[in-house]
Backbone as numpy.savetxt, mean C-alpha at the origin, in Angstrom:
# Nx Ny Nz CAx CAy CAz Cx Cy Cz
-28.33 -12.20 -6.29 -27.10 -12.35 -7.07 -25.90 -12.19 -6.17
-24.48 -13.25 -6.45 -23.61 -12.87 -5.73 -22.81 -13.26 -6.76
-21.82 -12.60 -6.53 -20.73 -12.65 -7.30 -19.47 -12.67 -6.19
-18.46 -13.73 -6.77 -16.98 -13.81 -5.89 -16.11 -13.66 -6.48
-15.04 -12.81 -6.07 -14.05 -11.68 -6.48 -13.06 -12.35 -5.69
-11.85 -11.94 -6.97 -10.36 -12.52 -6.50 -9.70 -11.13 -4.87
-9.31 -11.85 -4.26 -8.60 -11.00 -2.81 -7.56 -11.24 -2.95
-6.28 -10.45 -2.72 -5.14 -10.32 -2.88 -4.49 -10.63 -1.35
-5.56 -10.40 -0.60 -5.06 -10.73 1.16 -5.58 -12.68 1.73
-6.37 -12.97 0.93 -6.53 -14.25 1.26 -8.00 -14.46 1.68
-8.38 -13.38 1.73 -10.24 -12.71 1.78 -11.05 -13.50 1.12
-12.39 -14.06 1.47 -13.56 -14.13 0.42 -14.17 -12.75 0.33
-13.97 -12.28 -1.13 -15.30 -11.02 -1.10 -15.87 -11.03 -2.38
-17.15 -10.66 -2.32 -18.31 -11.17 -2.57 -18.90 -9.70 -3.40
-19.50 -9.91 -4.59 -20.62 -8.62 -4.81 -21.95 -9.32 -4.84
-22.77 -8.69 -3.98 -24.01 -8.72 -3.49 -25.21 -8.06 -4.01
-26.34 -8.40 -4.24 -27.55 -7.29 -4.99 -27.95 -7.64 -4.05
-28.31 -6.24 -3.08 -28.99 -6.21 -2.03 -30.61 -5.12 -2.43
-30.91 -5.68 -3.68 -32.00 -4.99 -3.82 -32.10 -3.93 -4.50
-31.86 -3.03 -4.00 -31.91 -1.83 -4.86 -30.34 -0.96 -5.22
-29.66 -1.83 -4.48 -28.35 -1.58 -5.17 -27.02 -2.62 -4.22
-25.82 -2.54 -4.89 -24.96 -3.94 -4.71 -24.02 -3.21 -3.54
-23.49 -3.79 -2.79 -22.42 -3.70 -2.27 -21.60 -5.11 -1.77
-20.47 -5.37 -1.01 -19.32 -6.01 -0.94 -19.49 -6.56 0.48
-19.31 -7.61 0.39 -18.92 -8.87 1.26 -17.51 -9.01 1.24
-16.75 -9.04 2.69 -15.21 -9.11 2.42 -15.21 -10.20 4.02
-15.22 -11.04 3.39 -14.76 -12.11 4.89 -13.88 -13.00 5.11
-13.46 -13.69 6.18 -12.08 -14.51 6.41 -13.08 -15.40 7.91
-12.11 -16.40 7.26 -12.68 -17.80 8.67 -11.06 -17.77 9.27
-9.99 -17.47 8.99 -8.84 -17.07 9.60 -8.64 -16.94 10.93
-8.39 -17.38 11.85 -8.55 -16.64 13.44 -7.43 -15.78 13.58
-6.40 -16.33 12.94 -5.34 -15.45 13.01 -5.30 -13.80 12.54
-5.77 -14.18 11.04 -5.88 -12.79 10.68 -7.35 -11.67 11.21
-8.21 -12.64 11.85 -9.15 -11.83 11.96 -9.36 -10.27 12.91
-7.72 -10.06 13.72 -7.95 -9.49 14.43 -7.22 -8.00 13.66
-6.23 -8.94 13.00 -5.78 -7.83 11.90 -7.10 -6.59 10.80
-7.63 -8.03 10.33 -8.77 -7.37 9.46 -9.91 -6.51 9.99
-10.14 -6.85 11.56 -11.00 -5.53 11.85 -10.61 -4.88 12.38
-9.30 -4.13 12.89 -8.49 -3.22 12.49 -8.77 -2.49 11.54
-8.12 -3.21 10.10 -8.64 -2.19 8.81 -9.52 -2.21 8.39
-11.01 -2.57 8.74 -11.92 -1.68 8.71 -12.56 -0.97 9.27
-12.01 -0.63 10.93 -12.61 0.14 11.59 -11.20 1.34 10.79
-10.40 0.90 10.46 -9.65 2.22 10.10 -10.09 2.97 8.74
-10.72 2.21 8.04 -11.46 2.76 6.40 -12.91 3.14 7.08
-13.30 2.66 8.00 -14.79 2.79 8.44 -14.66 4.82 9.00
-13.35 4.99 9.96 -13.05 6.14 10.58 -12.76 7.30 9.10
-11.88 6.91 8.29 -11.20 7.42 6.80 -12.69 7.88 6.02
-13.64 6.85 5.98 -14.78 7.03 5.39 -15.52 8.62 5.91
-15.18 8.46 7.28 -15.56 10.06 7.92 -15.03 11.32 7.28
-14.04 11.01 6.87 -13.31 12.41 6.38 -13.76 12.84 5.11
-13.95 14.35 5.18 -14.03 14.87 3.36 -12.80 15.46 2.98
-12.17 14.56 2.18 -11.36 14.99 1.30 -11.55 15.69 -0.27
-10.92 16.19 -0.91 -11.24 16.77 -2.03 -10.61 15.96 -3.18
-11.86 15.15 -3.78 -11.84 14.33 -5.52 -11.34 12.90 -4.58
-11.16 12.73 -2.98 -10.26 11.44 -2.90 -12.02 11.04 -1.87
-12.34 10.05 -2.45 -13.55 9.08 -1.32 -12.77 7.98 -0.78
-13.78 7.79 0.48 -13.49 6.22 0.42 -14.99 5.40 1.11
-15.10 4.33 0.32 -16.11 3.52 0.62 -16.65 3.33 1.84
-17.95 3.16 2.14 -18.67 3.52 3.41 -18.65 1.70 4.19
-18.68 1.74 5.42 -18.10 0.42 5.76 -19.93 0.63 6.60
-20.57 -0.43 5.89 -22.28 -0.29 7.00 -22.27 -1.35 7.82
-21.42 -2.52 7.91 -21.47 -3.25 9.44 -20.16 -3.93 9.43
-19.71 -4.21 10.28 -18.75 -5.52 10.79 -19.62 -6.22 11.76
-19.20 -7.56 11.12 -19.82 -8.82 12.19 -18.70 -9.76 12.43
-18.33 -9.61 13.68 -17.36 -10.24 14.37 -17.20 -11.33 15.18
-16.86 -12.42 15.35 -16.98 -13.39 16.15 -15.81 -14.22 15.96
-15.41 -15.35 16.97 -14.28 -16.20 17.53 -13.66 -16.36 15.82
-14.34 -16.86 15.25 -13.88 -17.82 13.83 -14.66 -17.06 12.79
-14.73 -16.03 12.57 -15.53 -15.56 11.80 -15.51 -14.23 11.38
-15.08 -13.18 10.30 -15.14 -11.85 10.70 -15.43 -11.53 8.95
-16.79 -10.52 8.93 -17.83 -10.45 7.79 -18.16 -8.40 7.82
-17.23 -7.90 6.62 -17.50 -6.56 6.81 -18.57 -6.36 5.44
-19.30 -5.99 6.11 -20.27 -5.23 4.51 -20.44 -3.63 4.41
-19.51 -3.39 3.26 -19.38 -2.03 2.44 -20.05 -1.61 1.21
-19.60 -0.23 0.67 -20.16 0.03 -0.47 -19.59 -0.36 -1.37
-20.87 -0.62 -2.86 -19.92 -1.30 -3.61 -19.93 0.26 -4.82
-18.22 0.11 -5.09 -18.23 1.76 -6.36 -18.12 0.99 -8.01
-18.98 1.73 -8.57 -18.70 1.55 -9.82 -17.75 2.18 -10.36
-16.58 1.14 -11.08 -14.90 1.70 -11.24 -14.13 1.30 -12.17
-13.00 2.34 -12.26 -12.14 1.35 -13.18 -11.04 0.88 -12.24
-10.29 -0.33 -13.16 -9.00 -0.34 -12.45 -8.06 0.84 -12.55
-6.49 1.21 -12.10 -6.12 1.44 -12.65 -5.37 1.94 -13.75
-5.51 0.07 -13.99 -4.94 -0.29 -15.80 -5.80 0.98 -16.97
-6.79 0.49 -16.32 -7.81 0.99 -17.95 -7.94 1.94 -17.55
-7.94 2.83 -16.17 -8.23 3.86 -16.33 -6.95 5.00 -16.54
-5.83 4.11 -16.79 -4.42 4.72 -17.17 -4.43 5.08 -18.92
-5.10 3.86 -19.19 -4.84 3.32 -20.63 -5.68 4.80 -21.25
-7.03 4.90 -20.82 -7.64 6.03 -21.32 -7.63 7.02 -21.46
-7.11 7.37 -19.94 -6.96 9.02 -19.65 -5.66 9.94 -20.30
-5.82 11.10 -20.76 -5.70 11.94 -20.94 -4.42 12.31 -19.76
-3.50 13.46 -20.20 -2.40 13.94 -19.31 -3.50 14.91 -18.12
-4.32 15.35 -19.09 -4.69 16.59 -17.86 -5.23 15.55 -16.61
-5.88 14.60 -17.55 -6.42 13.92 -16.50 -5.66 12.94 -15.24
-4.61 12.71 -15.69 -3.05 12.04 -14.72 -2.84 13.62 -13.88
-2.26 14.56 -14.74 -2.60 15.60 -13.40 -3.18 15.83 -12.14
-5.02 16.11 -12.91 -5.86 15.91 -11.79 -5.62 14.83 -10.78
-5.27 13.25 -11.12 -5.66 12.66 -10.19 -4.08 12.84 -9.18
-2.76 13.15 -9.82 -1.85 13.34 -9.24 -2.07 14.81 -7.97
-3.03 15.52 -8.70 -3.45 16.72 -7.84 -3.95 16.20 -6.08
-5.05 14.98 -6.56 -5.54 14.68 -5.79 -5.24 13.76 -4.49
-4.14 13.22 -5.21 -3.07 12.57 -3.82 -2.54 13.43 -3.21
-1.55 14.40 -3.64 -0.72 15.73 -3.20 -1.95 16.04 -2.06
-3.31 16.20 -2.40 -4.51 16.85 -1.44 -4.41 15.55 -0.09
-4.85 14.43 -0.78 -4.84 13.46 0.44 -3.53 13.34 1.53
-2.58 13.14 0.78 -1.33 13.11 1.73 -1.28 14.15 2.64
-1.28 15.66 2.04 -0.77 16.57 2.40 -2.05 16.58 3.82
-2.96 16.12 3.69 -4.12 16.29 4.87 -3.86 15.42 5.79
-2.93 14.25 5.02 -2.21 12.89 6.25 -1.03 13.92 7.27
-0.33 15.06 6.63 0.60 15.39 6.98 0.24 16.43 8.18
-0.68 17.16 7.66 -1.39 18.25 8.66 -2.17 18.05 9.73
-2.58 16.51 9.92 -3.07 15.69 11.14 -2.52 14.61 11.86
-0.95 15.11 11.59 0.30 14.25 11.92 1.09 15.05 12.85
1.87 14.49 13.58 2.41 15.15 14.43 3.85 14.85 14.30
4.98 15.83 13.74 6.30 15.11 13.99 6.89 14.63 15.22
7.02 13.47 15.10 7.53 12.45 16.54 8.54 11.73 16.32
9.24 11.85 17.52 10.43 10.95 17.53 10.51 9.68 18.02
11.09 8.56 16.31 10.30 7.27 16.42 12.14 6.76 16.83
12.11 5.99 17.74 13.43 5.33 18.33 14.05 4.17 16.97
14.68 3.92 16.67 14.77 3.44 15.27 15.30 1.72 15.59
15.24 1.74 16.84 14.55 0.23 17.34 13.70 -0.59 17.24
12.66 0.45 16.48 11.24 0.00 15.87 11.83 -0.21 14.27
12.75 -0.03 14.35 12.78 -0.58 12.36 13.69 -1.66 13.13
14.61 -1.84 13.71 15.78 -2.89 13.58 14.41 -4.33 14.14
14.14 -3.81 14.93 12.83 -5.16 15.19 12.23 -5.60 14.37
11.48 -4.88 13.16 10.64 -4.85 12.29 11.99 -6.05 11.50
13.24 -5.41 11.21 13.65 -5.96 10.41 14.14 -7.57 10.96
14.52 -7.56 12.04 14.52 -9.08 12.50 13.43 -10.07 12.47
12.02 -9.56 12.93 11.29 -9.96 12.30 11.10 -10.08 10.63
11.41 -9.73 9.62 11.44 -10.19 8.53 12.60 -11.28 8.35
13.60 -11.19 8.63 14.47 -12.20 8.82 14.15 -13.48 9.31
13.43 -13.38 10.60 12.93 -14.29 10.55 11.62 -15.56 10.07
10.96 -14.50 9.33 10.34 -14.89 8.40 11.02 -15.38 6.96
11.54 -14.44 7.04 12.55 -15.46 5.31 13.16 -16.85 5.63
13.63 -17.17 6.97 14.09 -17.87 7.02 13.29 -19.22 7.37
11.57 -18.96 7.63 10.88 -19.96 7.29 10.23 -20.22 6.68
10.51 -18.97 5.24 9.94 -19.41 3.62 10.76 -20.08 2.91
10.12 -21.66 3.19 11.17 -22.35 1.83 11.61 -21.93 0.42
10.82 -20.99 0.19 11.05 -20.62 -1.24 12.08 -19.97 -1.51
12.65 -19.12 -0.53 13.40 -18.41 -0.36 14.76 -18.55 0.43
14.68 -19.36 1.59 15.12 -19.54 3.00 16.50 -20.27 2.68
16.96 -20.37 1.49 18.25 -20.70 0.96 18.90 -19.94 -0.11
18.22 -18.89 -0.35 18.89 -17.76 -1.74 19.88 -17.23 -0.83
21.06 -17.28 -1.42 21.89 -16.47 -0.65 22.24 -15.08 -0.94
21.45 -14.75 -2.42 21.28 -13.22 -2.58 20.39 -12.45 -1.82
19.41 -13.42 -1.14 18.56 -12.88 -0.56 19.60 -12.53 1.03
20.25 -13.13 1.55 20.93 -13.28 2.75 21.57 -11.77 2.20
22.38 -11.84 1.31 23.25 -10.66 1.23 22.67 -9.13 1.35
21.77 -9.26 0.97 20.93 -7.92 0.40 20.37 -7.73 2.50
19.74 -8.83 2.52 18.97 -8.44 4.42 20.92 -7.75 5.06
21.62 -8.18 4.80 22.85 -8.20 5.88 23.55 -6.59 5.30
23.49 -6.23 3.65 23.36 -4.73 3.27 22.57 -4.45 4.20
21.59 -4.47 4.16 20.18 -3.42 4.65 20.21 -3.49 5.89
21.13 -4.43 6.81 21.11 -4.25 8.43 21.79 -2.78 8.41
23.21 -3.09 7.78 24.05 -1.67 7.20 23.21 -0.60 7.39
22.13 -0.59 6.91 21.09 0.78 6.28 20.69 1.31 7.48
20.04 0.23 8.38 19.29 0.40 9.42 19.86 0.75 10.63
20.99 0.12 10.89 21.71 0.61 12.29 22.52 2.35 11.68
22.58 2.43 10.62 23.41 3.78 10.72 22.32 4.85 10.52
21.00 4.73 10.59 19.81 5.61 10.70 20.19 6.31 12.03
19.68 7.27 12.60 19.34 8.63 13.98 18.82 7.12 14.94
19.59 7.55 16.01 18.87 6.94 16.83 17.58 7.19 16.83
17.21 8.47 16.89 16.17 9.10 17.21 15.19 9.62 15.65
14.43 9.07 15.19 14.07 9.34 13.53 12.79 10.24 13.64
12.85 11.37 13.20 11.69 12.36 13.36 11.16 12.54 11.96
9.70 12.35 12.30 8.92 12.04 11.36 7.39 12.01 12.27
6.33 12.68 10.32 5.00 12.66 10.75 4.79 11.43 11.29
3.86 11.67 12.45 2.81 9.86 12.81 1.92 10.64 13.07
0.88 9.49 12.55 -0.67 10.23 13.00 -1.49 9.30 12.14
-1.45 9.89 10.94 -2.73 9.28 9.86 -1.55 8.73 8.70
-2.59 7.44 8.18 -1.69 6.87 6.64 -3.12 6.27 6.48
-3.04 5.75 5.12 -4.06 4.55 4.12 -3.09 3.47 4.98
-1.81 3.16 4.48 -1.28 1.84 5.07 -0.71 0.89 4.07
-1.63 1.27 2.88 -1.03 0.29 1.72 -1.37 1.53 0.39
-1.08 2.23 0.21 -1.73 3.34 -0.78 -0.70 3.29 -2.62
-1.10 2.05 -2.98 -0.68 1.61 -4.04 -1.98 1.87 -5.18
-1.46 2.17 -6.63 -2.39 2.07 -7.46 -3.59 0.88 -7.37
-3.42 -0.35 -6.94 -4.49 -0.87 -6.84 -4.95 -0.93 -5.74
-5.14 -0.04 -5.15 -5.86 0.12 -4.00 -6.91 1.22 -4.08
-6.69 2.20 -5.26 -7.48 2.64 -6.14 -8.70 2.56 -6.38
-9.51 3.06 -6.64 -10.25 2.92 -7.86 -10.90 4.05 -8.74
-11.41 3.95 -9.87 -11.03 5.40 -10.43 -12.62 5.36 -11.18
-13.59 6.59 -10.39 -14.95 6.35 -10.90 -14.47 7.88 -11.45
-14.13 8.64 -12.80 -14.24 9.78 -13.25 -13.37 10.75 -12.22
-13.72 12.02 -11.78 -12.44 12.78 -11.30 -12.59 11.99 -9.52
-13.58 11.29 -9.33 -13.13 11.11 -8.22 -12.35 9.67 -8.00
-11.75 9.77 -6.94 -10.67 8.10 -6.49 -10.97 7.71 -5.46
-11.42 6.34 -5.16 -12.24 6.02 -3.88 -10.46 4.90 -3.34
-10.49 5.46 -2.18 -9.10 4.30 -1.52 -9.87 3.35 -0.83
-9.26 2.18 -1.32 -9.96 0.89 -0.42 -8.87 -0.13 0.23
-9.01 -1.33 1.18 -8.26 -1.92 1.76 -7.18 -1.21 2.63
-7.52 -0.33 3.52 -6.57 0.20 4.26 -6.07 -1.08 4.96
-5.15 -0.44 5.13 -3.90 -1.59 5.95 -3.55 -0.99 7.40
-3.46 -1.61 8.98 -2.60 -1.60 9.87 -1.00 -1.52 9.76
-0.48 -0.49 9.96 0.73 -0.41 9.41 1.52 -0.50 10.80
3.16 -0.98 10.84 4.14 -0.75 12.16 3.91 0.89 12.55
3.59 1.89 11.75 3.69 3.13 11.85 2.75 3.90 11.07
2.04 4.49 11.85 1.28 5.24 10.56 1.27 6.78 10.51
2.06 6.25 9.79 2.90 7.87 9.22 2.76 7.96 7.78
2.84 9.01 7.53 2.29 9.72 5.63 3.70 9.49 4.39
4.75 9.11 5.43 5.77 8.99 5.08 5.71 7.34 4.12
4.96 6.64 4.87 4.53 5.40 4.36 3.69 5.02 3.15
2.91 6.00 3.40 1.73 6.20 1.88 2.92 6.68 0.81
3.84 7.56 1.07 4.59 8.13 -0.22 5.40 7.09 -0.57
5.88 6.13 0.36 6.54 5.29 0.14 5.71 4.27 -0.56
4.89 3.83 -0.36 3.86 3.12 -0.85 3.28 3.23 -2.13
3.29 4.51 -2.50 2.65 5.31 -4.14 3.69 5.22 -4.67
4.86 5.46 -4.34 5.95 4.99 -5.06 6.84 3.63 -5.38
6.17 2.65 -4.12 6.19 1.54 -4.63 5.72 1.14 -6.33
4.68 1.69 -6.91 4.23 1.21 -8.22 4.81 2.61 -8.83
4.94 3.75 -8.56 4.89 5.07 -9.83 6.58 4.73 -9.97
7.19 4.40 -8.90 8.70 4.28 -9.33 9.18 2.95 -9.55
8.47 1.57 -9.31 9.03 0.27 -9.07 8.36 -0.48 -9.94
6.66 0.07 -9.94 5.63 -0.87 -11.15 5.45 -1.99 -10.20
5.64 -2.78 -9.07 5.12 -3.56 -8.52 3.71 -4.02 -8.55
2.43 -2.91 -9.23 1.28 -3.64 -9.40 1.36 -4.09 -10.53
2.03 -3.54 -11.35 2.00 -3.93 -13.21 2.70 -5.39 -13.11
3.55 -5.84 -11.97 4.23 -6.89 -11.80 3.08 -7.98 -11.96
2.11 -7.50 -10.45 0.92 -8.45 -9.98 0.19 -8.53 -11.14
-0.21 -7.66 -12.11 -1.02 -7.59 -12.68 -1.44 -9.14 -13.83
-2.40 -9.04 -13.92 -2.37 -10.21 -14.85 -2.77 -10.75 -15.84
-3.27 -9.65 -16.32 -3.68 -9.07 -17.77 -2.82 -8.47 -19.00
-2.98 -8.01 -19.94 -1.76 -7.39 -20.82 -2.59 -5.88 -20.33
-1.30 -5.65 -20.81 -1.40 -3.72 -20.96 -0.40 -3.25 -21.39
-0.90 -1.64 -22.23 0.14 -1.61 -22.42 0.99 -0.67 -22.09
2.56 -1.73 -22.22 3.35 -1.30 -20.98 3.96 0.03 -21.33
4.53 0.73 -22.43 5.02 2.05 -22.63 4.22 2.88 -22.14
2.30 3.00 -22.19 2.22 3.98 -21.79 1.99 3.86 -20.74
2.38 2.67 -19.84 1.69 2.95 -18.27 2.86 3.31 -17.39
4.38 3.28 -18.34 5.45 3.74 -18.01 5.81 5.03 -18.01
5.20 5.48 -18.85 5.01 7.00 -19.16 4.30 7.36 -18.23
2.93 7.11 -17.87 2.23 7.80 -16.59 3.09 7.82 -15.65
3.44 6.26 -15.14 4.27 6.06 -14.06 4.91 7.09 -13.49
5.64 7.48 -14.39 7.39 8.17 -14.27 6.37 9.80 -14.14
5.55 10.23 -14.44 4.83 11.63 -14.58 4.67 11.89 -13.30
3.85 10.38 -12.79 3.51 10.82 -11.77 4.54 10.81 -10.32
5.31 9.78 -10.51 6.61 9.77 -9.40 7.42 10.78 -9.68
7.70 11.62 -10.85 8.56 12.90 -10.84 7.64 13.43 -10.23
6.52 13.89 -10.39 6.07 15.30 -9.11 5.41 15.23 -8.35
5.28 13.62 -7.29 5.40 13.07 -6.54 6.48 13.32 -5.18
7.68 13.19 -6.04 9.39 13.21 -5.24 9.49 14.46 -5.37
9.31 15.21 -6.09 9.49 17.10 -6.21 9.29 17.74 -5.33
7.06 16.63 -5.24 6.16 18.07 -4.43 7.36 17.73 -3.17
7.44 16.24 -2.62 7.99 16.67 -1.10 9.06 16.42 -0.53
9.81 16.36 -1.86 11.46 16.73 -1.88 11.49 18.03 -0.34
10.68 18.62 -0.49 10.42 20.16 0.55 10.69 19.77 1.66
10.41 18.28 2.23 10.53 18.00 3.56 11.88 17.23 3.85
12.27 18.30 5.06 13.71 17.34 5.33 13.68 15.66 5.51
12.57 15.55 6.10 12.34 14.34 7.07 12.20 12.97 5.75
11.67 13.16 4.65 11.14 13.16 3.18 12.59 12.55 2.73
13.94 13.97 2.64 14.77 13.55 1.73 15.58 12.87 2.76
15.24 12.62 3.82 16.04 11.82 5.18 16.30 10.27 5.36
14.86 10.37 5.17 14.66 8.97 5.60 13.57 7.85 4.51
13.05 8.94 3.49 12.33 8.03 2.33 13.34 6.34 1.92
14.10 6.73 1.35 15.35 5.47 1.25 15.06 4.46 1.83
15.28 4.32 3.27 15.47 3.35 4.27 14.50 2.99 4.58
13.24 3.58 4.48 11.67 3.32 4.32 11.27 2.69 3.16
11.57 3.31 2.11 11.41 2.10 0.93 12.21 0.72 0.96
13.24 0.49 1.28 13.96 -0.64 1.36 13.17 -1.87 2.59
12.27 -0.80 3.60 11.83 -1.74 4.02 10.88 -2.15 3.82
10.14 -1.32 3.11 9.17 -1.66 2.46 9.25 -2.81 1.26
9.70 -2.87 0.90 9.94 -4.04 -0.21 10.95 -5.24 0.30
11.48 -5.48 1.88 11.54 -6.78 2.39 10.61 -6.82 2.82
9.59 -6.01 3.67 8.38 -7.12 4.03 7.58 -7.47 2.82
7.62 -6.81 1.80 7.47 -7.73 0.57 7.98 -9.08 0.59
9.65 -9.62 0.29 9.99 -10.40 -0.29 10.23 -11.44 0.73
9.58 -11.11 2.03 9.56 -12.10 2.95 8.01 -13.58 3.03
7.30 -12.86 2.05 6.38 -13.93 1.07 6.22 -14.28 0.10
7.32 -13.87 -0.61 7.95 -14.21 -2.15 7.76 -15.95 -1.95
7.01 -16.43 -3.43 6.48 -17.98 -3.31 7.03 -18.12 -4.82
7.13 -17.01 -5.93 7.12 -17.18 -6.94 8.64 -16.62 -7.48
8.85 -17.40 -8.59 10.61 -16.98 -9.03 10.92 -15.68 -9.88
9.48 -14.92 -10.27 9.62 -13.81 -10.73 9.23 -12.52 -9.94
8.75 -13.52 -8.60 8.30 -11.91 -8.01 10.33 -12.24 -7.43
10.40 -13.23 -6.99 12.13 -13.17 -6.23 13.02 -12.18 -7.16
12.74 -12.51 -8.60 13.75 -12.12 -9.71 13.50 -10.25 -9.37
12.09 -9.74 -9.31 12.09 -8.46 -9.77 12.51 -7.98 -7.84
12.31 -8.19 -7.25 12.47 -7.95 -5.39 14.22 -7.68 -5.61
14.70 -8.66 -5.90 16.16 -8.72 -5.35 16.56 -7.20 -6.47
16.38 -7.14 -7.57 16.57 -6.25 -8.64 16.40 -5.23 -7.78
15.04 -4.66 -7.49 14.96 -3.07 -6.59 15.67 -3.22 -5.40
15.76 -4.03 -5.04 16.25 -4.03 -3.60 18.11 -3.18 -3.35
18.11 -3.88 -4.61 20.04 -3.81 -4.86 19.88 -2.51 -5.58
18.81 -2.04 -6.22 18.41 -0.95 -6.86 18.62 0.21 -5.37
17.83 -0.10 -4.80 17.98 0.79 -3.08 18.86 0.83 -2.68
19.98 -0.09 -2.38 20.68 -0.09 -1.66 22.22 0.15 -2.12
């Protein structure tokens, strides 16, 4: 039996009955991206090593690599999204799992080292997105879009030369659907290669959806939306609270989210992801 599953990265992946039980086929004929993608799974393959408390992550049992070709086979978890597993649960139970990020992060933070990142590494980052908008037709003529990059240069040159902050360990993309939710435990999947991998990024990242809803955007199903607004907001208030504590946190989160959501809108194809992008963006800034 195989079964083929929608990828959000451009992936074929696959569920497999390998007999006595299923796991996941995740492959790309890409040459380009292929060097990216085994990256993140030798980085979920390393993550898989760690014991965290209520947080798993899926066991990566081979990569097969070659010129035109790159084929990872993992475990497959029985899960919810989520959606449904928002829709169901209980407050204590949004607690717990809010408990259980506070645990993961805070273990990103304690195997991090504060370092001083030259903030030349964002103004690059951001020219590079610029120049990417400017060879997405979809986009590559909004001139709200122009206004908002030429704000946010604003943002970026008046940052510390010198920006101190954890680096060490991140997920990379640590958004609700990256999730998955088998009972009290949460397995993280699709780690991402990040410009920086710093913990600062995951918070930025979890708050991409608990404060912005960006997966409820993607999403493409109904749900419903009051109460996943209600979780939302539960969980981004004591989210921003727990690490309100860190200077570095109430420093530089801002200018990290803002960039986080242009390398978003620098593959904006569709007129409602443009509509809700420019909204937070001007929202940030």
């Amino acid at each position: 039996m195989e079964i083929e599953i929608k990828g959000h990265s451009g992936c074929q992946i696959d569920i497999v009955n390998g007999g006595d039980s299923l796991f996941i086929n995740k492959s790309t004929y890409d040459k380009d991206y292929i060097p990216r993608l085994y990256k993140q799974a030798l980085k979920q393959r390393n993550a898989s090593k760690i014991v965290y408390q209520h947080i798993r992550v899926p066991e990566i049992y081979s990569i097969e690599r070659m010129d035109e070709y790159l084929n990872i086979k993992m475990e497959y978890i029985y899960s919810k999204n989520y959606v449904d597993y928002f829709e169901d649960a209980g407050f204590d139970q949004i607690s717990y799992f809010i408990k259980a990020l506070k645990i993961f992060i805070d273990s990103e933070i304690e195997n991090s080292k504060m370092t001083s990142i030259n903030k030349n590494i964002v103004i690059n980052k951001y020219n590079d997105i610029c120049d990417r908008v400017a060879k997405n037709d979809f986009i590559s003529k909004d001139t709200d879009i122009y206004i908002i990059l030429e704000k946010s240069l604003i943002v970026f040159t008046e940052l510390d030369e010198e920006i101190n902050i954890p680096v060490g360990q991140c997920h990379g993309d640590l958004t609700f659907s990256n999730i998955l939710f088998n009972g009290n435990n949460y397995y993280l999947i699709d780690f991402l290669d990040s410009f920086l991998e710093s913990p600062l990024l995951d918070l930025v990242k979890i708050r991409q959806d608990s404060n912005y809803g960006w997966s409820q955007l993607m999403y493409e199903h109904d749900f419903d939306i009051v109460r996943m607004k209600i979780i939302s907001d539960k969980i981004d208030k004591e989210i921003d609270a727990y690490y309100s504590k860190y200077g570095w946190y109430n420093k530089y989160y801002n200018a990290f989210q803002l960039m986080n959501f242009l390398r978003v809108v620098q593959y904006a194809k569709e007129e409602k992801t443009v509509v809700f992008l420019k909204k937070v963006l001007n929202s940030i800034l």
